[in-house]
PDB file of C-alpha atoms and ligand atoms in Angstrom:
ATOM      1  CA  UNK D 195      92.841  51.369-103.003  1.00  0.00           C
ATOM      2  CA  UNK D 196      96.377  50.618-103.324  1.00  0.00           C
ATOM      3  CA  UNK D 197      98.853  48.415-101.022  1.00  0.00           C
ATOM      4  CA  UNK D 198     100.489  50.142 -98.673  1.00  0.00           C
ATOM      5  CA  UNK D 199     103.093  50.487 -96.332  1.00  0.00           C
ATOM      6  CA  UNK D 200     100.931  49.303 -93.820  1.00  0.00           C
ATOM      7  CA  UNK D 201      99.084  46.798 -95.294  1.00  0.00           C
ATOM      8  CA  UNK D 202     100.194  43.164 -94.230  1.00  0.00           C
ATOM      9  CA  UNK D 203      98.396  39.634 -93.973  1.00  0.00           C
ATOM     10  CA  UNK D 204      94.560  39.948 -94.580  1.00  0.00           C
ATOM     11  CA  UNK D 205      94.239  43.450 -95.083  1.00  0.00           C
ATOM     12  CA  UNK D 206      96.425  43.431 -98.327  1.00  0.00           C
ATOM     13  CA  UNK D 207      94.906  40.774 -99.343  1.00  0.00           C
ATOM     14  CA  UNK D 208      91.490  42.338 -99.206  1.00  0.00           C
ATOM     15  CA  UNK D 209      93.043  45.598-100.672  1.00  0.00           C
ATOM     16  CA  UNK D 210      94.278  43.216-103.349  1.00  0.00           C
ATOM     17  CA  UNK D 211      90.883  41.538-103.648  1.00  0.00           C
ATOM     18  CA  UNK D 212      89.101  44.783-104.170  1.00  0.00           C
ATOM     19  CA  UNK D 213      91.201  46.057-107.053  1.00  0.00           C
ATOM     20  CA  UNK D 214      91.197  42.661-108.814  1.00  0.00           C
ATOM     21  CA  UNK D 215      87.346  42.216-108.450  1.00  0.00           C
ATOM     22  CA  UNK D 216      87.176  44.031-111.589  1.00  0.00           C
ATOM     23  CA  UNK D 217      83.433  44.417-111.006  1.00  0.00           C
ATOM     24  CA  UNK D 218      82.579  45.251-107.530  1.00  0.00           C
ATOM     25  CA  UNK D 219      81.326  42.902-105.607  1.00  0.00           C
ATOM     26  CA  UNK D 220      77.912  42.584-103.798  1.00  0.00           C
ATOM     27  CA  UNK D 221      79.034  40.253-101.558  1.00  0.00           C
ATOM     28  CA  UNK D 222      82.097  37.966-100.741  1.00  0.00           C
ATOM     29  CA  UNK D 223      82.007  34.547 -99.902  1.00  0.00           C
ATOM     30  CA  UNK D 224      84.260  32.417 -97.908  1.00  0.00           C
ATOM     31  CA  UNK D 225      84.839  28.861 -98.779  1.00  0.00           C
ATOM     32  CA  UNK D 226      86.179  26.782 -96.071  1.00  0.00           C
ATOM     33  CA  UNK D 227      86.558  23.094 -95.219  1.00  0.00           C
ATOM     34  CA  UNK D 228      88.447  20.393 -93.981  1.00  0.00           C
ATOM     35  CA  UNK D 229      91.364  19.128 -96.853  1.00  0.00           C
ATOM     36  CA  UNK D 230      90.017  16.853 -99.520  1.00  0.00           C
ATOM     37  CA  UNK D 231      86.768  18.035 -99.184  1.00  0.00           C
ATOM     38  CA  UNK D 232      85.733  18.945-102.767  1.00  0.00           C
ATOM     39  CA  UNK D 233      86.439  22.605-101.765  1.00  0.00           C
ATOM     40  CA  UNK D 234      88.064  23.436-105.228  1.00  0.00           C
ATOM     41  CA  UNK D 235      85.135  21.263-107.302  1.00  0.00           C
ATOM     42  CA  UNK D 236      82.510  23.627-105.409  1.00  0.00           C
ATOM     43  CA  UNK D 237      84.246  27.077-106.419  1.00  0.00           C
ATOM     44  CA  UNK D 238      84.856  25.510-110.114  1.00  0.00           C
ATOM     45  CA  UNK D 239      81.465  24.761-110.651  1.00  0.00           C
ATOM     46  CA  UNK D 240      80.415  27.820-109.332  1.00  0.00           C
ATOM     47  CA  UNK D 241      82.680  30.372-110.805  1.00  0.00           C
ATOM     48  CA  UNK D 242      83.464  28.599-114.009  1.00  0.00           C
ATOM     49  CA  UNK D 243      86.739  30.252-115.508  1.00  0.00           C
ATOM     50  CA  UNK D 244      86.080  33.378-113.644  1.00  0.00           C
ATOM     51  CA  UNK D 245      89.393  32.984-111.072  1.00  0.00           C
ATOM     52  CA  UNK D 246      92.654  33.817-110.926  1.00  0.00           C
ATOM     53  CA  UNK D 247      94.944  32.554-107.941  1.00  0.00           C
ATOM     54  CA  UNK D 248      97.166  34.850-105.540  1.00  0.00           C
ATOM     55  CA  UNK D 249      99.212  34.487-102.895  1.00  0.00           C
ATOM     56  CA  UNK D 250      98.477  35.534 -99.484  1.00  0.00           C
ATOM     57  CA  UNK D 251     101.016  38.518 -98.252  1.00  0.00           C
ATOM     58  CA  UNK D 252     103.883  37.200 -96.329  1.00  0.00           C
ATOM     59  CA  UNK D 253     103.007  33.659 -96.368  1.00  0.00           C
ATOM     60  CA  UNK D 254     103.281  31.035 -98.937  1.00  0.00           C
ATOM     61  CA  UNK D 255      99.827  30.022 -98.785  1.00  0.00           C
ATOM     62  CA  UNK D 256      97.926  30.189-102.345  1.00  0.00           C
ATOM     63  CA  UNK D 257      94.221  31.011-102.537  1.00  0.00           C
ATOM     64  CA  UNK D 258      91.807  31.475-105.564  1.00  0.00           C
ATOM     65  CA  UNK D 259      89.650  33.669-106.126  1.00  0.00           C
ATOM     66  CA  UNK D 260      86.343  33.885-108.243  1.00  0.00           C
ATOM     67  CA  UNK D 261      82.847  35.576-108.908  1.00  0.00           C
ATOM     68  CA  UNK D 262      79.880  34.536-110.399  1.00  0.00           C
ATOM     69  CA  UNK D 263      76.673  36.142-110.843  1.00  0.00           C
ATOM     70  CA  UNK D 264      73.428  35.407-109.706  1.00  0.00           C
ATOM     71  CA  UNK D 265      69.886  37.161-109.400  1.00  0.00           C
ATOM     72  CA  UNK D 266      72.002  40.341-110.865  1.00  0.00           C
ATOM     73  CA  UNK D 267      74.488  40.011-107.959  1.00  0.00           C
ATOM     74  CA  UNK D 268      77.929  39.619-108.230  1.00  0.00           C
ATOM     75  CA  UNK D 269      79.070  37.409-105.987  1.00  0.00           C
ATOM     76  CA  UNK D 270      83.102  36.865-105.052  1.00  0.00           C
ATOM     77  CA  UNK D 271      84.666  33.217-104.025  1.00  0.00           C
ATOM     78  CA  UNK D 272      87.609  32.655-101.640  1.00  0.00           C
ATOM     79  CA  UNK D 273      89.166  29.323-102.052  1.00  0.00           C
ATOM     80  CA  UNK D 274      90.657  28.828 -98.556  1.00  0.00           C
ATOM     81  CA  UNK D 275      93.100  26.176 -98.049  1.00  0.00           C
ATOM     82  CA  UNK D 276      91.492  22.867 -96.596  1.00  0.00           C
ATOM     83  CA  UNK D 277      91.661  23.119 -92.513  1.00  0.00           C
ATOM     84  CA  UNK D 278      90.892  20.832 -89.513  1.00  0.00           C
ATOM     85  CA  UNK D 279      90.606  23.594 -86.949  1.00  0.00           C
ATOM     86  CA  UNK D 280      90.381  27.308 -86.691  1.00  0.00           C
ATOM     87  CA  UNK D 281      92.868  27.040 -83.907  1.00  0.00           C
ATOM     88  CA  UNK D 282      96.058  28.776 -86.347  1.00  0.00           C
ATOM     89  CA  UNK D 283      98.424  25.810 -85.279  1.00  0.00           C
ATOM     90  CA  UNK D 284      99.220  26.436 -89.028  1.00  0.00           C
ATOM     91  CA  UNK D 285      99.765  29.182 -91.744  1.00  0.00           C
ATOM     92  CA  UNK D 286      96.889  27.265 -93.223  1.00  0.00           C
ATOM     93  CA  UNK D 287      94.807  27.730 -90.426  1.00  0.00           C
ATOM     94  CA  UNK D 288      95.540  30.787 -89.474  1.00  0.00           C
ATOM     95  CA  UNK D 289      95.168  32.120 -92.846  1.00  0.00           C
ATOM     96  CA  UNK D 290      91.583  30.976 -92.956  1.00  0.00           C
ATOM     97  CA  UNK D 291      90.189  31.419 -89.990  1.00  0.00           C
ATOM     98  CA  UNK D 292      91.751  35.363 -90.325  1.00  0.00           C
ATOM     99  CA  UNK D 293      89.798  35.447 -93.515  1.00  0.00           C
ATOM    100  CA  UNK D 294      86.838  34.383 -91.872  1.00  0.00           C
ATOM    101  CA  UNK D 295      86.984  36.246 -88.348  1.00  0.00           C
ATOM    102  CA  UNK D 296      88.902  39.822 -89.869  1.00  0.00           C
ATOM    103  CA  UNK D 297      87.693  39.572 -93.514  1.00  0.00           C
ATOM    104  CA  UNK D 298      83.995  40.133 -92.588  1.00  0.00           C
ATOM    105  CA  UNK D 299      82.717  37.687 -95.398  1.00  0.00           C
ATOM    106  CA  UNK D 300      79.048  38.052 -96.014  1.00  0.00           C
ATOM    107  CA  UNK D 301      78.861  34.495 -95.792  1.00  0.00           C
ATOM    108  CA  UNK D 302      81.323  31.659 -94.766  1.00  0.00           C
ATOM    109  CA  UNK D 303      80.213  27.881 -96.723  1.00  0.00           C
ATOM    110  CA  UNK D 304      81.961  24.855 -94.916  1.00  0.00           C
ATOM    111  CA  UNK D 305      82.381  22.158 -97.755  1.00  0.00           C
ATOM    112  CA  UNK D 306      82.125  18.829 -95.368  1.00  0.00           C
ATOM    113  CA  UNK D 307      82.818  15.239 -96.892  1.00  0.00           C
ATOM    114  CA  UNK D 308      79.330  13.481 -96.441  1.00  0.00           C
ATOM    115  CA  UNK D 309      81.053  10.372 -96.016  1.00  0.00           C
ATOM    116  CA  UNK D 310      82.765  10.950 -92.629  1.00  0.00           C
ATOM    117  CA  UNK D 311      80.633  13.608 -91.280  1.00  0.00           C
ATOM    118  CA  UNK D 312      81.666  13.579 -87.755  1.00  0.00           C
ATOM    119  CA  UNK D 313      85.194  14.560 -88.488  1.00  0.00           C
ATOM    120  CA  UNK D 314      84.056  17.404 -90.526  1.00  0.00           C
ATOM    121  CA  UNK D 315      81.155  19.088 -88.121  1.00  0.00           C
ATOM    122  CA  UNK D 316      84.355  19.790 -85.936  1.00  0.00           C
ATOM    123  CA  UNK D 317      85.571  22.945 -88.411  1.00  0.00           C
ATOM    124  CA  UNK D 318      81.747  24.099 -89.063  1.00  0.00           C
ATOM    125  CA  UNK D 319      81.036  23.626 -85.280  1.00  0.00           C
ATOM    126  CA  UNK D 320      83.875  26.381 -84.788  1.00  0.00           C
ATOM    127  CA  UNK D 321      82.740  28.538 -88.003  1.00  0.00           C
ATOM    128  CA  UNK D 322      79.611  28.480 -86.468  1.00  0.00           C
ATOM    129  CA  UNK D 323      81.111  29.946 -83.093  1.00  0.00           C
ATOM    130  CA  UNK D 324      82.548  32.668 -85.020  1.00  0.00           C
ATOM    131  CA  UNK D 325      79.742  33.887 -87.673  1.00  0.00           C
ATOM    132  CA  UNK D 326      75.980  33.038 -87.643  1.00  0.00           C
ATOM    133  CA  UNK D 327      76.425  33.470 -91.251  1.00  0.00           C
ATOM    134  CA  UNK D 328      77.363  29.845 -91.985  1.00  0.00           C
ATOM    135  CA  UNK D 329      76.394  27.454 -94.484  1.00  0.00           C
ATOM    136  CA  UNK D 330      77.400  23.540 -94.428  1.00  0.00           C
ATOM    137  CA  UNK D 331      77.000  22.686 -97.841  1.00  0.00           C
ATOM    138  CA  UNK D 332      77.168  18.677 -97.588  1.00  0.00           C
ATOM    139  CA  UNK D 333      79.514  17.641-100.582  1.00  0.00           C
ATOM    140  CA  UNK D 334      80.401  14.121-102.545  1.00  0.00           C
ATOM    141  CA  UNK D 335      76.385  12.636-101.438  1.00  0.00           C
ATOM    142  CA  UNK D 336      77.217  10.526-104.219  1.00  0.00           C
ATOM    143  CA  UNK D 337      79.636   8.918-102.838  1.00  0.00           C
ATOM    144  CA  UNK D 338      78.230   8.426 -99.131  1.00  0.00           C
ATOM    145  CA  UNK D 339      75.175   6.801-101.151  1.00  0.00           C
ATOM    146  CA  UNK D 340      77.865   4.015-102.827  1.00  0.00           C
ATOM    147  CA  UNK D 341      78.647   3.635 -98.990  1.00  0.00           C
ATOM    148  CA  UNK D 342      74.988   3.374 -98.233  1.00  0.00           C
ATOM    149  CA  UNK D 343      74.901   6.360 -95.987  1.00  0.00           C
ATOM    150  CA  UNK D 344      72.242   8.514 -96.368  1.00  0.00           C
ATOM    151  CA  UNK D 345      72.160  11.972 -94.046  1.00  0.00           C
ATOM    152  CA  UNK D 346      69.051  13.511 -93.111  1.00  0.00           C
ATOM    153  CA  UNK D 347      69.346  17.126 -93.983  1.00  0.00           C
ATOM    154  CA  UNK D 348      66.566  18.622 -92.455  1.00  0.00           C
ATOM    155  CA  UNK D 349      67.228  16.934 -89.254  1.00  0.00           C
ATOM    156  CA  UNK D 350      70.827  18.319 -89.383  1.00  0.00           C
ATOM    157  CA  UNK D 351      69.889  21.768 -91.031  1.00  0.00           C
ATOM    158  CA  UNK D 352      67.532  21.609 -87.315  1.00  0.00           C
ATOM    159  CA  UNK D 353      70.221  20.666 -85.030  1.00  0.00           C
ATOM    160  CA  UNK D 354      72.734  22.546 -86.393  1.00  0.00           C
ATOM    161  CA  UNK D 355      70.249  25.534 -87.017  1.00  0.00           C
ATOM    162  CA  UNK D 356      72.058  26.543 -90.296  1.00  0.00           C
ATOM    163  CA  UNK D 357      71.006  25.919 -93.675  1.00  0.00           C
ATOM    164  CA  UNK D 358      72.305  22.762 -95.057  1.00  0.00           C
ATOM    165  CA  UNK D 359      72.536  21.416 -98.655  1.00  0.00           C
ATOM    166  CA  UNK D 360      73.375  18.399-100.185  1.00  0.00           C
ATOM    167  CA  UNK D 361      75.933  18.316-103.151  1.00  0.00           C
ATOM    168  CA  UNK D 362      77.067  15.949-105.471  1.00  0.00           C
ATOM    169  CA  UNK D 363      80.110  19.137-106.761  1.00  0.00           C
ATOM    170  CA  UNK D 364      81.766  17.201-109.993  1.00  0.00           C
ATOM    171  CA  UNK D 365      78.448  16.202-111.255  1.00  0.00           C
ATOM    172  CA  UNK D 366      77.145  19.582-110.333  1.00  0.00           C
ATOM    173  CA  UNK D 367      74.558  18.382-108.674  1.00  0.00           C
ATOM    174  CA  UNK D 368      72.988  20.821-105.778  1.00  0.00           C
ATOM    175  CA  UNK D 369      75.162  24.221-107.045  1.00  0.00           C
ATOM    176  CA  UNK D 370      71.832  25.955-107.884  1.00  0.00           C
ATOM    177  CA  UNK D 371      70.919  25.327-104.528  1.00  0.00           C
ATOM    178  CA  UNK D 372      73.695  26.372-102.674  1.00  0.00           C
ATOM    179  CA  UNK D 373      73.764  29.334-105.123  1.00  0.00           C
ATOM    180  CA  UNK D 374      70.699  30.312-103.957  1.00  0.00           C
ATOM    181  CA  UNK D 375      71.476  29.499-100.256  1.00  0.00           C
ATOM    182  CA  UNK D 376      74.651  31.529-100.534  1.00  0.00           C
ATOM    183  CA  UNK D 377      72.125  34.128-101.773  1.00  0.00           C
ATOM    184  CA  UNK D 378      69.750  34.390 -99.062  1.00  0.00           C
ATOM    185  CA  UNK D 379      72.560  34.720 -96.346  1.00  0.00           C
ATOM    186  CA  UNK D 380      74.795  37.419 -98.103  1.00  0.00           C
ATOM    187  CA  UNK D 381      72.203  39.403 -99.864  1.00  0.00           C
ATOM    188  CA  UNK D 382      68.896  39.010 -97.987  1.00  0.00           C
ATOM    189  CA  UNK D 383      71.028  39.027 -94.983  1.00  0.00           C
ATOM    190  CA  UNK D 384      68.718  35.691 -93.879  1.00  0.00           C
ATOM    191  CA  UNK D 385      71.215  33.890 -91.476  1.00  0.00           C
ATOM    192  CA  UNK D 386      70.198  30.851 -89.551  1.00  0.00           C
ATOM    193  CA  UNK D 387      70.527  30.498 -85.758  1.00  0.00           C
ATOM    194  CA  UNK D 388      73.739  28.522 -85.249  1.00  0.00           C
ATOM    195  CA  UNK D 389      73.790  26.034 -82.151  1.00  0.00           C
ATOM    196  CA  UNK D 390      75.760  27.345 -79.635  1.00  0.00           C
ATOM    197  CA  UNK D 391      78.018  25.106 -77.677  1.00  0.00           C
ATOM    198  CA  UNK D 392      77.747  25.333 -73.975  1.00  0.00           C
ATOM    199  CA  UNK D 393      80.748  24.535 -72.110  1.00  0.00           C
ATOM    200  CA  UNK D 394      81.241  22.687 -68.758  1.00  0.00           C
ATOM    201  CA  UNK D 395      80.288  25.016 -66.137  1.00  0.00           C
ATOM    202  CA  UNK D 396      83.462  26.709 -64.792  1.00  0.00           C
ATOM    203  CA  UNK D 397      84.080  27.770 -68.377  1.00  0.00           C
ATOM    204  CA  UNK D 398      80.531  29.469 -69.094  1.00  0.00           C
ATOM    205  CA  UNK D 399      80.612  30.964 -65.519  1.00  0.00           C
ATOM    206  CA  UNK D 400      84.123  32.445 -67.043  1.00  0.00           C
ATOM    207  CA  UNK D 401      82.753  33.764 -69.916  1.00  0.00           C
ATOM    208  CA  UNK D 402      80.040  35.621 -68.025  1.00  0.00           C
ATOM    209  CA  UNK D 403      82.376  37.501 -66.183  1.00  0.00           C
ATOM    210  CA  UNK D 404      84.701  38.078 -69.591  1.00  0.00           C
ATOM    211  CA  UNK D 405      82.236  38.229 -71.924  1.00  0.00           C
ATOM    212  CA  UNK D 406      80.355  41.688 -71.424  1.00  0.00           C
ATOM    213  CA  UNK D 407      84.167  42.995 -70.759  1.00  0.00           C
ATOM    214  CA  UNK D 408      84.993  42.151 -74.576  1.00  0.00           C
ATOM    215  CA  UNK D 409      81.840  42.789 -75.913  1.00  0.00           C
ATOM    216  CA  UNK D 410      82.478  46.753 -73.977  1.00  0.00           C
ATOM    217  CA  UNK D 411      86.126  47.220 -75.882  1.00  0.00           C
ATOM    218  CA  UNK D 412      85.139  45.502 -79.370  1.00  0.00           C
ATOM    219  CA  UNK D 413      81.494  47.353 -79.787  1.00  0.00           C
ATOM    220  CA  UNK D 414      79.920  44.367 -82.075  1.00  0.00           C
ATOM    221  CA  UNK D 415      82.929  44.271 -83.888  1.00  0.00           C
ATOM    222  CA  UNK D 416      83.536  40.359 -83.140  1.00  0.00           C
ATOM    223  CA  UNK D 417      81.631  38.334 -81.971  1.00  0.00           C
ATOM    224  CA  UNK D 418      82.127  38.635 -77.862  1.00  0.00           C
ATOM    225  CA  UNK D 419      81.500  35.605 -76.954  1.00  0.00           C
ATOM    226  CA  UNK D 420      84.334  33.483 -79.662  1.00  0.00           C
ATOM    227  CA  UNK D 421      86.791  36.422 -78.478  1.00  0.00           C
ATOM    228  CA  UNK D 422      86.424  35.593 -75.098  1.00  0.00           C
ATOM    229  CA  UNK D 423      86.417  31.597 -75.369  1.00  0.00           C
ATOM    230  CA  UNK D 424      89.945  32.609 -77.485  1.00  0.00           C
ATOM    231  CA  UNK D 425      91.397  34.894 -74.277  1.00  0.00           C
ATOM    232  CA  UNK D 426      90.480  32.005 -72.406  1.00  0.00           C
ATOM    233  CA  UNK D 427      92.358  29.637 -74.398  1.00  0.00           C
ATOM    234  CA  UNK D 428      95.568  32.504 -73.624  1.00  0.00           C
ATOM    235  CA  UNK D 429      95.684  32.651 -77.700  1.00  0.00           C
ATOM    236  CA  UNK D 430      98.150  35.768 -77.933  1.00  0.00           C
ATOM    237  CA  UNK D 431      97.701  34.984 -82.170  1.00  0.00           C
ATOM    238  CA  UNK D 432      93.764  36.434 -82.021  1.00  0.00           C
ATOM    239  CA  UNK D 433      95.037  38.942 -79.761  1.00  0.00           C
ATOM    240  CA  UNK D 434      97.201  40.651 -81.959  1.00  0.00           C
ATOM    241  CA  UNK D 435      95.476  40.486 -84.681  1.00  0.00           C
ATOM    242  CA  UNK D 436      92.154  42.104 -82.640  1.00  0.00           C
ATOM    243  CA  UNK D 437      94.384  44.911 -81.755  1.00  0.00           C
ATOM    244  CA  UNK D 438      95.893  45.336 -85.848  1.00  0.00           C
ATOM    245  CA  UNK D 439      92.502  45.311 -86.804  1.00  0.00           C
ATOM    246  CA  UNK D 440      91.716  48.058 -84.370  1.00  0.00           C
ATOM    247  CA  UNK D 441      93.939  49.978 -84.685  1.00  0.00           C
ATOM    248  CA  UNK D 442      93.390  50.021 -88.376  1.00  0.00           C
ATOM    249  CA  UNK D 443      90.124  51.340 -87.828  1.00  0.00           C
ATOM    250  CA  UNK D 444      90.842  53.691 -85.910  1.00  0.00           C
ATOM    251  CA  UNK D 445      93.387  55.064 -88.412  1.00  0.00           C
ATOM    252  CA  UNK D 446      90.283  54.784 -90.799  1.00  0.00           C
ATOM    253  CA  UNK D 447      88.354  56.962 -88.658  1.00  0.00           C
ATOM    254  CA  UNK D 448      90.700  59.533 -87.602  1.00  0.00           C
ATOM    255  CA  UNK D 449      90.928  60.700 -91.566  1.00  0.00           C
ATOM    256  CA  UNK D 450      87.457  61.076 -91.239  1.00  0.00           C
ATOM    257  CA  UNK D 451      86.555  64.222 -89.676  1.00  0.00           C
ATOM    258  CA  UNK D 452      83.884  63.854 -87.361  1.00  0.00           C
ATOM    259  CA  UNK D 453      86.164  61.330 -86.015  1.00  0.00           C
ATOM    260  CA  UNK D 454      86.100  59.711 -82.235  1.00  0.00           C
ATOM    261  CA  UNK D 455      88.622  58.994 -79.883  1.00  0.00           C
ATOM    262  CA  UNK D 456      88.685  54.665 -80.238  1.00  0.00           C
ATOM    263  CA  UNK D 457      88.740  53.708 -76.599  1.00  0.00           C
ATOM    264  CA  UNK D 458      88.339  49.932 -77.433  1.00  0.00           C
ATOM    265  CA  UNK D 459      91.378  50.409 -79.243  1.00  0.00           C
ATOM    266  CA  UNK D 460      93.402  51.474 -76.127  1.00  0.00           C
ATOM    267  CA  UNK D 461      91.167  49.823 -74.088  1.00  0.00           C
ATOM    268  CA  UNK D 462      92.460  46.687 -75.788  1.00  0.00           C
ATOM    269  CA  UNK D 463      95.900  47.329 -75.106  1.00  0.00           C
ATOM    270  CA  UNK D 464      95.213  46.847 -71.524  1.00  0.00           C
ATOM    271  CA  UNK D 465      94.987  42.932 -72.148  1.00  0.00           C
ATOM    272  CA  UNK D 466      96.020  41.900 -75.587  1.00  0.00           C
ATOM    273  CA  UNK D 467      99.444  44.362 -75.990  1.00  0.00           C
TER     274      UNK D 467
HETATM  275  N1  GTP K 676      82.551  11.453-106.082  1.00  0.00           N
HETATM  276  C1  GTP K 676      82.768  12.758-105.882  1.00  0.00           C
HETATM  277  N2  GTP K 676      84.003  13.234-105.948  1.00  0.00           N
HETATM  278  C2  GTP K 676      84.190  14.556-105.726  1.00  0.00           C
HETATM  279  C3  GTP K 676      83.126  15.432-105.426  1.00  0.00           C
HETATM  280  N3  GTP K 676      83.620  16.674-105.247  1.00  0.00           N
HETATM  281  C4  GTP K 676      84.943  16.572-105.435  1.00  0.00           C
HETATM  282  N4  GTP K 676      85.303  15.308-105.718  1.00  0.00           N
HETATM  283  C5  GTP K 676      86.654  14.786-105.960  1.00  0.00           C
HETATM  284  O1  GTP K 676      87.367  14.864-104.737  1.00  0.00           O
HETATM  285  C6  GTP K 676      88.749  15.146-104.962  1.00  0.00           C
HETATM  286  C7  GTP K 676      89.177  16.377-104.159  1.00  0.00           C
HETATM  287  O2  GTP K 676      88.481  17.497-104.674  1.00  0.00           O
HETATM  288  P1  GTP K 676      89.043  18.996-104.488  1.00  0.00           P
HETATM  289  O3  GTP K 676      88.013  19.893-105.047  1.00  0.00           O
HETATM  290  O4  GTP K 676      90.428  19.132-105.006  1.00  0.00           O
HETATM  291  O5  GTP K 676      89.063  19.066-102.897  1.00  0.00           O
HETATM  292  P2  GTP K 676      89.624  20.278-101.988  1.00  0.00           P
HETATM  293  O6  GTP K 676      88.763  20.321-100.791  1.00  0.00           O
HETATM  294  O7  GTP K 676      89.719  21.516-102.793  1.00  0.00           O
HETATM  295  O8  GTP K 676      91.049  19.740-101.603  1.00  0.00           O
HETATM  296  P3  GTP K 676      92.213  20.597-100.890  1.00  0.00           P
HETATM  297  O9  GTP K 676      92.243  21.963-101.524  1.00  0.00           O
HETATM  298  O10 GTP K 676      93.451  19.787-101.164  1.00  0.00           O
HETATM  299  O11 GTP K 676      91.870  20.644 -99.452  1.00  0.00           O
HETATM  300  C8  GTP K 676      88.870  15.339-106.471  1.00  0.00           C
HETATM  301  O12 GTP K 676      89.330  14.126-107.028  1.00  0.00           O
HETATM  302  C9  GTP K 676      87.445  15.639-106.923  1.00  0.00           C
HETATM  303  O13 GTP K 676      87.201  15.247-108.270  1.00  0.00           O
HETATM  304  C10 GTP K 676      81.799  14.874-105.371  1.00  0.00           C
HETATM  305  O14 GTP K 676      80.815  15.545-105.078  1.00  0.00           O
HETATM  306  N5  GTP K 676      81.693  13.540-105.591  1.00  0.00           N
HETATM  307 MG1   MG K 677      91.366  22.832-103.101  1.00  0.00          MG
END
């Protein structure tokens, strides 16, 4: 598939993902995490020299990209740049979390610093709202143990109800396991059951009334729920990029011929255009 005319922000940048891949890929995997986290170490040691950095279209926001293979798969890496929030307050941020909410990734891996943990459970916290398909891999262990702090990992892997594993990246210590972590959520399809966060009451009583609304108009697309907490928030960003993505699909479907009318497209319009 080509770029074209039409093709702006994430979409050309999957279009140019596709053709670079080479090989195809059996599953893509998004690599987020808060700046300084050992984000790059993790997709070195993973994809060796097997990368090549791109721009993302329209903004001057590098990324890498990079495959590996594993249990015959072959398995794509997007380097996203090193967030706080999901919140797109930045091109940063908005570039990632588009990757992660538009891109589909098979599985999204939130590199957090071991050593100040509660900072960094912020971004997975909101990965975790978005996809159930996160893993927290828990990077430079080394270095919390010089600090003498020591995580418990199956307590957190419980509370957090995702998989969780510990990495030491530039020793290369834990990649296998993450590897085959990475492996069981994008090929096996065996996703954990993220902790939802319940919000004071006036909110959740909000989101019942919204919720079944979005979840009508977006057919599984999204998940209903982080779309309506967004509508809440009046973010006119997600908006417009819901109704891109949409209409994209629609486009999709209408050169197929057994094509149907998209409602939730125009249905959409009604609040987001
Ligand atoms: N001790 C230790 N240092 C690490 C580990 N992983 C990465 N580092 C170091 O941490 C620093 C930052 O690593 P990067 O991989 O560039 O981090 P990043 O998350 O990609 O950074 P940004 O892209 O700028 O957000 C480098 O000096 C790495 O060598 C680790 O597990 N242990
Ligand atoms: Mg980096």
């Amino acid at each position: 598939m080509g770029l074209t005319a039409q093709s702006t922000g994430i979409y050309a940048f999957l279009e140019e993902l596709a053709q670079n891949a080479g090989t195809k890929a059996d599953a893509v995997i998004a690599l987020a995490g808060n700046p300084n986290t050992g984000k790059s170490t993790v997709f070195n040691g993973l994809t060796g020299l097997n990368q090549h950095t791109g721009n993302w279209p329209g903004k001057t926001v590098m990324l890498a990209k990079g495959s590996y293979r594993y249990q015959q798969k072959n398995i794509t890496l997007v380097d996203l740049p090193g967030t706080y929030s999901l919140l797109a307050n930045s091109a940063d941020e908005q570039v990632a979390r588009d990757f992660i909410c538009f891109g589909n990734p098979d599985a999204t891996v939130v590199v957090a610093d071991a050593t100040c943990l509660e900072r960094n459970l912020n971004l997975a916290l909101q990965v975790m709202e978005i996809t159930p398909k996160t893993i927290l891999c828990l990077n430079l262990v080394d270095e919390a143990r010089r600090k003498r702090i020591e995580v418990d990992c199956a307590k957190l892997r419980d509370i957090l109800g995702i998989p969780v594993v510990p990495t030491a990246a530039r020793d290369k210590v834990g990649l296998d396991e993450l590897k085959e972590a990475i492996h069981q959520v994008a090929i096996h399809k065996r996703t954990g059951q993220p902790k939802q966060l319940v919000y004071e009451p006036k909110i959740e009583a909000a989101l019942q009334t919204l919720q079944p609304a979005v979840e009508s108009l977006l057919r599984g697309r999204f998940n209903s729920r982080w779309v309506a907490l967004r509508l809440l928030d009046g973010d006119t960003g997600i908006i417009a990029e819901m109704l891109r993505y949409l209409q994209r699909m629609e486009r999709e479907r209408e050169r197929q011929p057994s094509s149907q009318s998209a409602q939730g497209v125009k249905g959409c319009e009604q609040f987001g255009g």
